[in-house]
Amino acid sequence: MRAMEYRGPYKVRLTERDKPRIEHPNDAIVRVQLAAICGSDLHLYHGMMPDTRVGTTFGHEFIGVVDEVGPSVQHLAPGDRVMVPFNVYCGSCYFCARGLYSNCHNVNPNATAVGGIYGYSHTCGGYHGGQAEYVRVPFADVGPSKIPDWLDDEDAVMLTDALATGYFGAQLGDIVEGDVVVVFGAGPVGLFAARTAWLLGAGRVIVIDQLDYRLEKARTFAHAETYNFAEYDDIVVEMKKATEYLGADVAIDAVGAEADGNFLQHVTSAKLKLQGGSPVALNWAIDSVRKGGTVSVVGAYGPMFSAVKFGDALNKGLTLRMNQAPAKRQWPRLLEHIQAGYFKPSDIVTHRIPLEHIAEGYHIFSAKLDGCIKPLIVVEE
Ligand SMILES: NC(=O)c1ccc[n+]([C@@H]2O[C@H](COP(=O)([O-])OP(=O)(O)OC[C@H]3O[C@@H](n4cnc5c(N)ncnc54)[C@H](O)[C@@H]3O)[C@@H](O)[C@H]2O)c1
Ligand SMILES: [Zn+2]
Ligand SMILES: [Zn+2]
């Protein structure tokens, strides 16, 4: 089969390899139709994620058709169209029983924190991902769901991560009616967090980024007020001014460890590797929120120490909430919203790239070329 393969930082290519096989009775093999590249894949592509091995196939956002199932699989059959949440999880351990699917205890021998994620390095379990013609899906009765007939493929693939994660980010903000919500990052996750913050009762939604074309999308898709942080000496001061000098009620970090906006943080993280990432967006979130407010973090951070303003968070009495999203937990409510016509997730898709051009896709998305917001990988026409 054809699959995307990592060759080292900034190098991915298309390769031929054996089709995956059923390795456990509860596995399924899914023939991928549509996949996507996530902002998280860029951390891998940039060589930021520990133990990303050459030869790994990325891709944790994909939908397709069940090709084969193991003998114990009960809820899926060959021919079913399925969407697969980005988390690999068992569904029955202590953590899964509490809905913490992203913290499953049974799927990742290498970590006590994160569970399993498709195509996301050996730090996250060493599973191959779905930017390929076929993918092995463990615990096939647990993760995947059949795609409802009324749901478009491009909307379904948004549910596998970006939309579920954005919504989760808004949920972690504990928004109450009328709250001022500021979202850092106007990538897919930030756009969805901003859009769904309204559904949870936000009274004002502000989005911050430095890419004007993404801020434009934040205005049209998410109906947000926008600020380009590159145009201000200090974006935190602007946020204070915009909120009667109190600060926002809720701040959502949808940027993660590769944040721009502070040269020193950039040099000590990306260049010198003295810290696991640049916490600029997280620090801005901590500074922008009012005392007693909530900071929700869905931007990705590596396991290592970073120069986070933790003392300020403590002294302001903030609530910090965060996790990798347990994607499937968000599906029932999001499906209701989509079916009711409240929004169309695929409105943020900008690129549809055939699998054979995946290297080009990574380059365009990473370098933010050509107005790219969300690139899909078309595996099967
Ligand atoms: N927690 C989860 O389950 C989960 C799931 C998916 C993605 N993520 C993470 O969410 C983050 C966003 O994902 P995405 O797909 O939207 O990525 P993306 O790379 O498309 O978007 C990130 C955006 O942040 C902007 N940005 C950079 N520095 C900033 C700063 N200091 N302040 C404000 N904006 C800044 C960039 O210009 C870009 O538009 C990534 O870190 C990704 O790994 C987490
Ligand atoms: Zn992702
Ligand atoms: Zn589990």
Short mmCIF file of C-alpha atoms and ligand atoms in Angstrom, two decimals:
data_model
loop_
_atom_site.label_atom_id
_atom_site.label_comp_id
_atom_site.label_asym_id
_atom_site.label_seq_id
_atom_site.Cartn_x
_atom_site.Cartn_y
_atom_site.Cartn_z
CA MET A 1 0.00 0.00 0.00
CA ARG A 2 0.99 3.65 -0.25
CA ALA A 3 1.66 5.54 2.96
CA MET A 4 3.22 8.77 4.13
CA GLU A 5 6.53 8.19 5.92
CA TYR A 6 8.64 10.43 8.18
CA ARG A 7 12.32 10.66 7.19
CA GLY A 8 13.54 13.24 9.71
CA PRO A 9 12.76 16.90 10.50
CA TYR A 10 11.07 18.66 7.57
CA LYS A 11 11.25 15.46 5.49
CA VAL A 12 8.26 13.33 4.68
CA ARG A 13 7.66 11.24 1.59
CA LEU A 14 5.30 8.74 0.07
CA THR A 15 6.40 5.13 0.43
CA GLU A 16 5.19 1.62 -0.40
CA ARG A 17 4.80 -0.80 2.49
CA ASP A 18 2.89 -3.91 3.46
CA LYS A 19 -0.76 -3.45 4.25
CA PRO A 20 -1.37 -3.67 8.05
CA ARG A 21 -2.73 -6.96 9.36
CA ILE A 22 -5.10 -7.90 12.16
CA GLU A 23 -2.77 -8.37 15.17
CA HIS A 24 -5.37 -8.77 17.90
CA PRO A 25 -8.93 -10.17 17.81
CA ASN A 26 -10.43 -6.71 18.45
CA ASP A 27 -8.52 -4.97 15.64
CA ALA A 28 -10.04 -3.62 12.47
CA ILE A 29 -8.27 -2.63 9.28
CA VAL A 30 -9.70 0.56 7.83
CA ARG A 31 -9.31 1.56 4.17
CA VAL A 32 -8.74 5.29 4.46
CA GLN A 33 -10.71 7.62 2.20
CA LEU A 34 -9.98 11.02 3.64
CA ALA A 35 -7.36 12.19 6.13
CA ALA A 36 -6.14 15.56 7.36
CA ILE A 37 -2.93 17.16 8.57
CA CYS A 38 -3.21 18.60 12.08
CA GLY A 39 -1.23 21.39 13.72
CA SER A 40 0.01 18.62 16.02
CA ASP A 41 1.57 16.85 13.03
CA LEU A 42 3.67 19.96 12.54
CA HIS A 43 5.35 19.39 15.93
CA LEU A 44 6.39 15.96 14.61
CA TYR A 45 7.38 17.38 11.22
CA HIS A 46 9.54 20.00 12.94
CA GLY A 47 11.32 17.35 15.00
CA MET A 48 9.95 18.72 18.31
CA MET A 49 8.36 15.52 19.58
CA PRO A 50 10.60 13.04 21.43
CA ASP A 51 10.98 9.56 19.90
CA THR A 52 9.49 10.31 16.51
CA ARG A 53 11.06 7.46 14.60
CA VAL A 54 12.08 7.54 10.96
CA GLY A 55 9.66 5.33 9.05
CA THR A 56 6.59 6.32 11.09
CA THR A 57 3.38 7.08 9.21
CA PHE A 58 1.64 10.13 10.70
CA GLY A 59 -2.05 10.89 10.60
CA HIS A 60 -4.53 10.89 13.49
CA GLU A 61 -7.44 12.47 11.61
CA PHE A 62 -9.01 10.05 9.15
CA ILE A 63 -12.22 8.40 8.01
CA GLY A 64 -12.72 5.38 5.79
CA VAL A 65 -14.35 2.04 5.18
CA VAL A 66 -13.85 -1.04 7.34
CA ASP A 67 -11.87 -3.51 5.28
CA GLU A 68 -11.42 -6.37 7.72
CA VAL A 69 -12.27 -7.10 11.36
CA GLY A 70 -10.78 -9.43 13.96
CA PRO A 71 -12.85 -12.33 15.33
CA SER A 72 -13.98 -10.56 18.53
CA VAL A 73 -15.22 -7.36 16.87
CA GLN A 74 -18.96 -7.06 17.38
CA HIS A 75 -20.04 -3.56 16.42
CA LEU A 76 -18.33 -3.13 13.05
CA ALA A 77 -18.36 -5.12 9.83
CA PRO A 78 -16.50 -4.83 6.54
CA GLY A 79 -18.09 -2.13 4.41
CA ASP A 80 -19.05 0.16 7.32
CA ARG A 81 -18.07 3.80 6.86
CA VAL A 82 -16.35 4.95 10.02
CA MET A 83 -14.82 7.99 11.64
CA VAL A 84 -12.01 7.20 14.05
CA PRO A 85 -11.18 9.48 16.99
CA PHE A 86 -7.50 10.40 17.19
CA ASN A 87 -7.07 8.63 20.51
CA VAL A 88 -6.26 4.94 20.76
CA TYR A 89 -7.92 3.71 23.96
CA CYS A 90 -9.21 0.55 25.56
CA GLY A 91 -12.55 1.78 26.86
CA SER A 92 -12.39 -0.18 30.09
CA CYS A 93 -9.41 0.84 32.26
CA TYR A 94 -9.69 3.11 35.34
CA PHE A 95 -9.25 6.22 33.18
CA CYS A 96 -11.42 5.23 30.22
CA ALA A 97 -14.19 4.35 32.68
CA ARG A 98 -14.07 8.00 33.78
CA GLY A 99 -14.18 9.36 30.23
CA LEU A 100 -10.47 10.16 30.20
CA TYR A 101 -9.98 8.39 26.86
CA SER A 102 -6.88 10.39 26.07
CA ASN A 103 -5.27 9.11 29.26
CA CYS A 104 -5.95 5.39 28.72
CA HIS A 105 -3.66 3.19 30.78
CA ASN A 106 -3.55 0.19 28.44
CA VAL A 107 -2.33 1.47 25.11
CA ASN A 108 1.02 3.09 25.66
CA PRO A 109 3.84 1.33 27.48
CA ASN A 110 6.07 4.41 27.28
CA ALA A 111 4.16 7.00 29.20
CA THR A 112 2.33 7.54 32.43
CA ALA A 113 0.67 10.71 31.11
CA VAL A 114 -0.64 10.56 27.58
CA GLY A 115 -2.39 7.49 26.19
CA GLY A 116 -2.19 6.36 22.56
CA ILE A 117 -2.49 8.56 19.48
CA TYR A 118 -2.42 7.31 15.89
CA GLY A 119 0.75 8.25 14.04
CA TYR A 120 2.11 10.34 16.88
CA SER A 121 5.57 8.98 17.72
CA HIS A 122 6.55 6.23 20.13
CA THR A 123 5.98 8.68 22.97
CA CYS A 124 2.29 8.21 22.19
CA GLY A 125 2.37 4.46 21.73
CA GLY A 126 4.13 3.98 18.39
CA TYR A 127 1.00 3.42 16.30
CA HIS A 128 1.09 4.06 12.56
CA GLY A 129 -1.38 6.71 11.45
CA GLY A 130 -3.96 7.19 8.75
CA GLN A 131 -2.13 9.24 6.14
CA ALA A 132 -2.02 5.98 4.21
CA GLU A 133 -4.27 3.70 2.20
CA TYR A 134 -4.88 1.40 5.18
CA VAL A 135 -4.52 1.69 8.93
CA ARG A 136 -4.79 -0.77 11.81
CA VAL A 137 -7.40 0.34 14.34
CA PRO A 138 -7.02 -1.41 17.73
CA PHE A 139 -10.03 -1.70 20.07
CA ALA A 140 -12.28 -1.46 17.04
CA ASP A 141 -15.41 -1.79 19.15
CA VAL A 142 -14.39 1.21 21.26
CA GLY A 143 -13.06 4.14 19.19
CA PRO A 144 -14.65 4.22 15.73
CA SER A 145 -18.27 5.15 15.06
CA LYS A 146 -20.29 4.62 11.92
CA ILE A 147 -20.69 7.90 10.03
CA PRO A 148 -24.35 8.97 9.99
CA ASP A 149 -25.78 9.05 6.45
CA TRP A 150 -26.54 12.77 6.62
CA LEU A 151 -22.96 13.75 7.58
CA ASP A 152 -20.54 14.83 4.84
CA ASP A 153 -17.10 13.17 4.75
CA GLU A 154 -15.29 16.47 5.19
CA ASP A 155 -17.34 17.29 8.27
CA ALA A 156 -16.78 13.80 9.68
CA VAL A 157 -13.01 14.12 9.42
CA MET A 158 -13.18 17.40 11.38
CA LEU A 159 -14.84 15.48 14.23
CA THR A 160 -11.90 13.09 14.57
CA ASP A 161 -9.82 15.84 16.16
CA ALA A 162 -9.83 19.56 15.34
CA LEU A 163 -13.52 20.23 15.99
CA ALA A 164 -13.74 17.91 19.00
CA THR A 165 -10.60 19.50 20.43
CA GLY A 166 -11.76 23.07 19.86
CA TYR A 167 -15.06 22.30 21.54
CA PHE A 168 -13.25 20.56 24.38
CA GLY A 169 -11.12 23.69 24.79
CA ALA A 170 -14.26 25.78 25.12
CA GLN A 171 -15.73 23.29 27.59
CA LEU A 172 -12.59 23.37 29.75
CA GLY A 173 -13.06 27.13 29.96
CA ASP A 174 -16.14 26.56 32.14
CA ILE A 175 -17.84 29.36 30.22
CA VAL A 176 -20.91 30.84 31.87
CA GLU A 177 -23.41 33.06 30.13
CA GLY A 178 -22.01 36.40 29.06
CA ASP A 179 -18.35 35.51 29.62
CA VAL A 180 -15.59 37.24 27.69
CA VAL A 181 -13.55 34.48 26.04
CA VAL A 182 -10.17 35.12 24.45
CA VAL A 183 -8.73 32.45 22.19
CA PHE A 184 -5.02 32.38 21.34
CA GLY A 185 -4.40 30.83 17.93
CA ALA A 186 -6.59 31.01 14.82
CA GLY A 187 -5.64 27.61 13.47
CA PRO A 188 -8.33 24.95 13.10
CA VAL A 189 -8.44 24.26 16.84
CA GLY A 190 -8.67 27.92 17.83
CA LEU A 191 -11.31 28.63 15.17
CA PHE A 192 -13.46 25.78 16.42
CA ALA A 193 -12.93 26.78 20.06
CA ALA A 194 -14.05 30.31 19.21
CA ARG A 195 -17.05 29.14 17.17
CA THR A 196 -18.26 26.73 19.84
CA ALA A 197 -17.63 29.13 22.75
CA TRP A 198 -20.82 30.90 21.58
CA LEU A 199 -22.75 27.64 21.91
CA LEU A 200 -21.71 27.50 25.56
CA GLY A 201 -22.96 31.01 26.27
CA ALA A 202 -20.02 33.33 25.65
CA GLY A 203 -20.99 36.98 25.45
CA ARG A 204 -17.85 38.08 23.62
CA VAL A 205 -15.26 36.06 21.73
CA ILE A 206 -11.85 37.49 20.87
CA VAL A 207 -9.27 35.66 18.71
CA ILE A 208 -5.55 36.47 18.61
CA ASP A 209 -3.03 35.37 15.99
CA GLN A 210 -0.48 37.00 13.71
CA LEU A 211 -1.76 35.67 10.39
CA ASP A 212 -4.29 38.09 8.92
CA TYR A 213 -5.88 35.54 6.62
CA ARG A 214 -6.67 33.32 9.61
CA LEU A 215 -8.00 36.25 11.61
CA GLU A 216 -10.28 36.99 8.67
CA LYS A 217 -11.64 33.44 9.05
CA ALA A 218 -12.06 34.03 12.78
CA ARG A 219 -14.30 36.99 11.94
CA THR A 220 -16.38 35.29 9.25
CA PHE A 221 -16.55 31.72 10.56
CA ALA A 222 -16.35 32.27 14.32
CA HIS A 223 -17.90 35.77 14.46
CA ALA A 224 -15.06 36.87 16.71
CA GLU A 225 -13.32 40.18 17.36
CA THR A 226 -9.73 39.78 16.27
CA TYR A 227 -6.29 41.16 17.13
CA ASN A 228 -3.04 40.65 15.25
CA PHE A 229 -0.49 40.45 18.06
CA ALA A 230 2.32 41.50 15.72
CA GLU A 231 0.71 44.93 15.44
CA TYR A 232 0.92 45.71 19.16
CA ASP A 233 3.83 46.25 21.55
CA ASP A 234 2.10 44.15 24.16
CA ILE A 235 -1.00 42.17 23.30
CA VAL A 236 -1.76 41.59 26.99
CA VAL A 237 -2.13 45.34 27.53
CA GLU A 238 -4.52 45.44 24.55
CA MET A 239 -6.59 42.67 26.13
CA LYS A 240 -6.74 44.62 29.39
CA LYS A 241 -7.88 47.71 27.50
CA ALA A 242 -10.54 45.67 25.70
CA THR A 243 -11.96 44.34 28.98
CA GLU A 244 -12.21 47.43 31.17
CA TYR A 245 -8.83 46.55 32.65
CA LEU A 246 -10.18 43.44 34.35
CA GLY A 247 -9.05 40.80 31.88
CA ALA A 248 -11.11 38.15 30.11
CA ASP A 249 -13.12 35.62 32.08
CA VAL A 250 -11.70 32.73 30.11
CA ALA A 251 -8.57 32.30 27.98
CA ILE A 252 -8.03 29.35 25.69
CA ASP A 253 -4.52 28.42 24.52
CA ALA A 254 -4.93 26.85 21.08
CA VAL A 255 -1.31 27.44 20.09
CA GLY A 256 0.94 25.13 22.09
CA ALA A 257 4.68 24.82 22.38
CA GLU A 258 5.68 26.32 19.04
CA ALA A 259 4.26 29.75 19.80
CA ASP A 260 5.76 32.83 18.21
CA GLY A 261 5.83 36.27 19.71
CA ASN A 262 8.83 36.23 22.05
CA PHE A 263 12.33 35.97 20.64
CA LEU A 264 13.98 34.82 23.88
CA GLN A 265 11.45 32.05 24.40
CA HIS A 266 11.89 30.98 20.77
CA VAL A 267 15.68 30.80 21.03
CA THR A 268 15.70 28.93 24.34
CA SER A 269 13.17 26.37 23.07
CA ALA A 270 13.31 25.72 19.32
CA LYS A 271 17.00 26.65 18.88
CA LEU A 272 18.83 25.84 22.12
CA LYS A 273 16.41 23.16 23.39
CA LEU A 274 16.80 24.51 26.92
CA GLN A 275 13.07 24.18 27.45
CA GLY A 276 10.49 21.85 25.98
CA GLY A 277 8.75 24.59 24.06
CA SER A 278 7.92 28.24 24.03
CA PRO A 279 5.08 29.00 26.46
CA VAL A 280 4.38 32.47 25.03
CA ALA A 281 0.74 31.83 24.27
CA LEU A 282 0.20 30.14 27.63
CA ASN A 283 1.81 33.06 29.46
CA TRP A 284 -0.29 35.52 27.47
CA ALA A 285 -3.36 33.50 28.43
CA ILE A 286 -2.37 33.62 32.11
CA ASP A 287 -1.76 37.37 31.89
CA SER A 288 -4.91 38.18 29.87
CA VAL A 289 -7.41 36.48 32.09
CA ARG A 290 -8.90 38.28 35.09
CA LYS A 291 -8.13 37.25 38.66
CA GLY A 292 -10.13 34.14 39.49
CA GLY A 293 -10.58 33.35 35.80
CA THR A 294 -9.98 30.13 33.90
CA VAL A 295 -7.23 29.18 31.48
CA SER A 296 -7.99 26.26 29.20
CA VAL A 297 -5.02 24.69 27.45
CA VAL A 298 -5.48 22.48 24.41
CA GLY A 299 -2.35 23.61 22.57
CA ALA A 300 0.19 20.79 22.77
CA TYR A 301 3.21 20.86 25.07
CA GLY A 302 5.99 18.32 25.43
CA PRO A 303 6.70 16.71 28.78
CA MET A 304 9.60 18.98 29.76
CA PHE A 305 9.90 22.08 31.91
CA SER A 306 9.18 25.42 30.31
CA ALA A 307 9.28 28.96 31.68
CA VAL A 308 5.60 29.19 32.48
CA LYS A 309 4.30 32.02 34.70
CA PHE A 310 3.01 29.57 37.22
CA GLY A 311 3.42 31.92 40.17
CA ASP A 312 1.25 34.53 38.48
CA ALA A 313 -1.39 31.88 37.86
CA LEU A 314 -1.28 30.96 41.52
CA ASN A 315 -1.38 34.51 42.81
CA LYS A 316 -4.28 35.40 40.51
CA GLY A 317 -6.24 32.41 41.77
CA LEU A 318 -6.67 30.99 38.29
CA THR A 319 -8.16 27.68 37.38
CA LEU A 320 -5.99 25.87 34.84
CA ARG A 321 -7.64 23.08 32.90
CA MET A 322 -6.04 21.04 30.13
CA ASN A 323 -5.75 17.68 28.40
CA GLN A 324 -5.48 15.98 25.08
CA ALA A 325 -9.07 15.91 23.95
CA PRO A 326 -11.07 12.71 24.51
CA ALA A 327 -12.48 13.24 21.03
CA LYS A 328 -15.33 10.78 21.00
CA ARG A 329 -16.81 12.21 24.19
CA GLN A 330 -17.66 15.37 22.25
CA TRP A 331 -19.37 13.66 19.34
CA PRO A 332 -23.00 13.30 20.48
CA ARG A 333 -23.43 17.01 21.25
CA LEU A 334 -21.42 18.18 18.23
CA LEU A 335 -23.43 15.94 15.89
CA GLU A 336 -26.60 17.58 17.22
CA HIS A 337 -25.21 21.04 16.54
CA ILE A 338 -24.07 20.12 13.01
CA GLN A 339 -27.35 18.41 12.16
CA ALA A 340 -29.26 21.43 13.46
CA GLY A 341 -27.26 23.53 11.00
CA TYR A 342 -25.56 25.74 13.60
CA PHE A 343 -22.31 25.53 11.67
CA LYS A 344 -20.52 23.61 8.92
CA PRO A 345 -17.16 22.29 10.18
CA SER A 346 -15.67 21.87 6.70
CA ASP A 347 -15.99 25.65 6.13
CA ILE A 348 -12.43 25.91 7.46
CA VAL A 349 -10.97 23.46 4.90
CA THR A 350 -8.72 25.27 2.43
CA HIS A 351 -6.77 22.51 0.67
CA ARG A 352 -7.57 19.06 -0.74
CA ILE A 353 -4.30 17.33 -1.53
CA PRO A 354 -3.95 13.87 -3.08
CA LEU A 355 -1.93 11.40 -0.98
CA GLU A 356 0.86 11.31 -3.57
CA HIS A 357 1.49 15.03 -2.96
CA ILE A 358 1.54 14.79 0.81
CA ALA A 359 5.07 16.19 1.14
CA GLU A 360 3.86 19.34 -0.60
CA GLY A 361 0.89 19.41 1.78
CA TYR A 362 3.15 19.39 4.84
CA HIS A 363 5.26 22.16 3.36
CA ILE A 364 2.29 24.40 2.54
CA PHE A 365 0.66 23.93 5.94
CA SER A 366 3.90 24.27 7.90
CA ALA A 367 5.00 27.42 6.10
CA LYS A 368 1.43 28.79 6.16
CA LEU A 369 1.49 29.34 2.39
CA ASP A 370 -1.39 29.92 0.02
CA GLY A 371 -3.90 30.90 2.71
CA CYS A 372 -3.71 27.44 4.24
CA ILE A 373 -5.90 26.78 7.28
CA LYS A 374 -6.86 23.10 7.11
CA PRO A 375 -5.42 20.72 4.52
CA LEU A 376 -7.18 17.46 3.77
CA ILE A 377 -5.40 14.47 2.30
CA VAL A 378 -7.52 12.76 -0.32
CA VAL A 379 -6.57 9.10 -0.24
CA GLU A 380 -9.39 7.64 -2.28
CA GLU A 381 -11.52 9.61 -4.77
N1 LIG B 1 -5.17 18.83 23.13
C1 LIG B 1 -5.46 18.17 22.01
O1 LIG B 1 -6.13 17.16 22.06
C2 LIG B 1 -5.02 18.70 20.69
C3 LIG B 1 -5.62 18.23 19.54
C4 LIG B 1 -5.30 18.83 18.30
C5 LIG B 1 -4.36 19.83 18.27
N2 LIG B 1 -3.76 20.22 19.43
C6 LIG B 1 -2.77 21.30 19.45
O2 LIG B 1 -3.48 22.53 19.29
C7 LIG B 1 -2.58 23.49 18.72
C8 LIG B 1 -3.28 24.15 17.54
O3 LIG B 1 -3.55 23.20 16.51
P1 LIG B 1 -3.94 23.71 15.05
O4 LIG B 1 -4.21 22.53 14.20
O5 LIG B 1 -4.96 24.77 15.15
O6 LIG B 1 -2.50 24.33 14.63
P2 LIG B 1 -1.98 25.50 13.69
O7 LIG B 1 -0.51 25.38 13.67
O8 LIG B 1 -2.70 25.50 12.38
O9 LIG B 1 -2.42 26.84 14.45
C9 LIG B 1 -1.65 27.48 15.43
C10 LIG B 1 -1.88 28.98 15.27
O10 LIG B 1 -1.28 29.68 16.37
C11 LIG B 1 -0.76 30.89 15.89
N3 LIG B 1 0.20 31.42 16.87
C12 LIG B 1 1.53 31.19 16.98
N4 LIG B 1 2.02 31.84 18.07
C13 LIG B 1 0.97 32.48 18.64
C14 LIG B 1 0.83 33.29 19.79
N5 LIG B 1 1.89 33.55 20.59
N6 LIG B 1 -0.40 33.79 20.09
C15 LIG B 1 -1.48 33.53 19.30
N7 LIG B 1 -1.41 32.75 18.18
C16 LIG B 1 -0.20 32.23 17.87
C17 LIG B 1 -0.19 30.52 14.53
O11 LIG B 1 0.01 31.65 13.69
C18 LIG B 1 -1.27 29.56 13.99
O12 LIG B 1 -2.26 30.24 13.25
C19 LIG B 1 -1.31 22.73 18.36
O13 LIG B 1 -0.36 22.89 19.42
C20 LIG B 1 -1.78 21.31 18.33
O14 LIG B 1 -0.72 20.40 18.60
C21 LIG B 1 -4.07 19.68 20.63
ZN ZN B 2 -4.43 16.60 16.08
ZN ZN B 3 -8.29 2.64 28.77
#
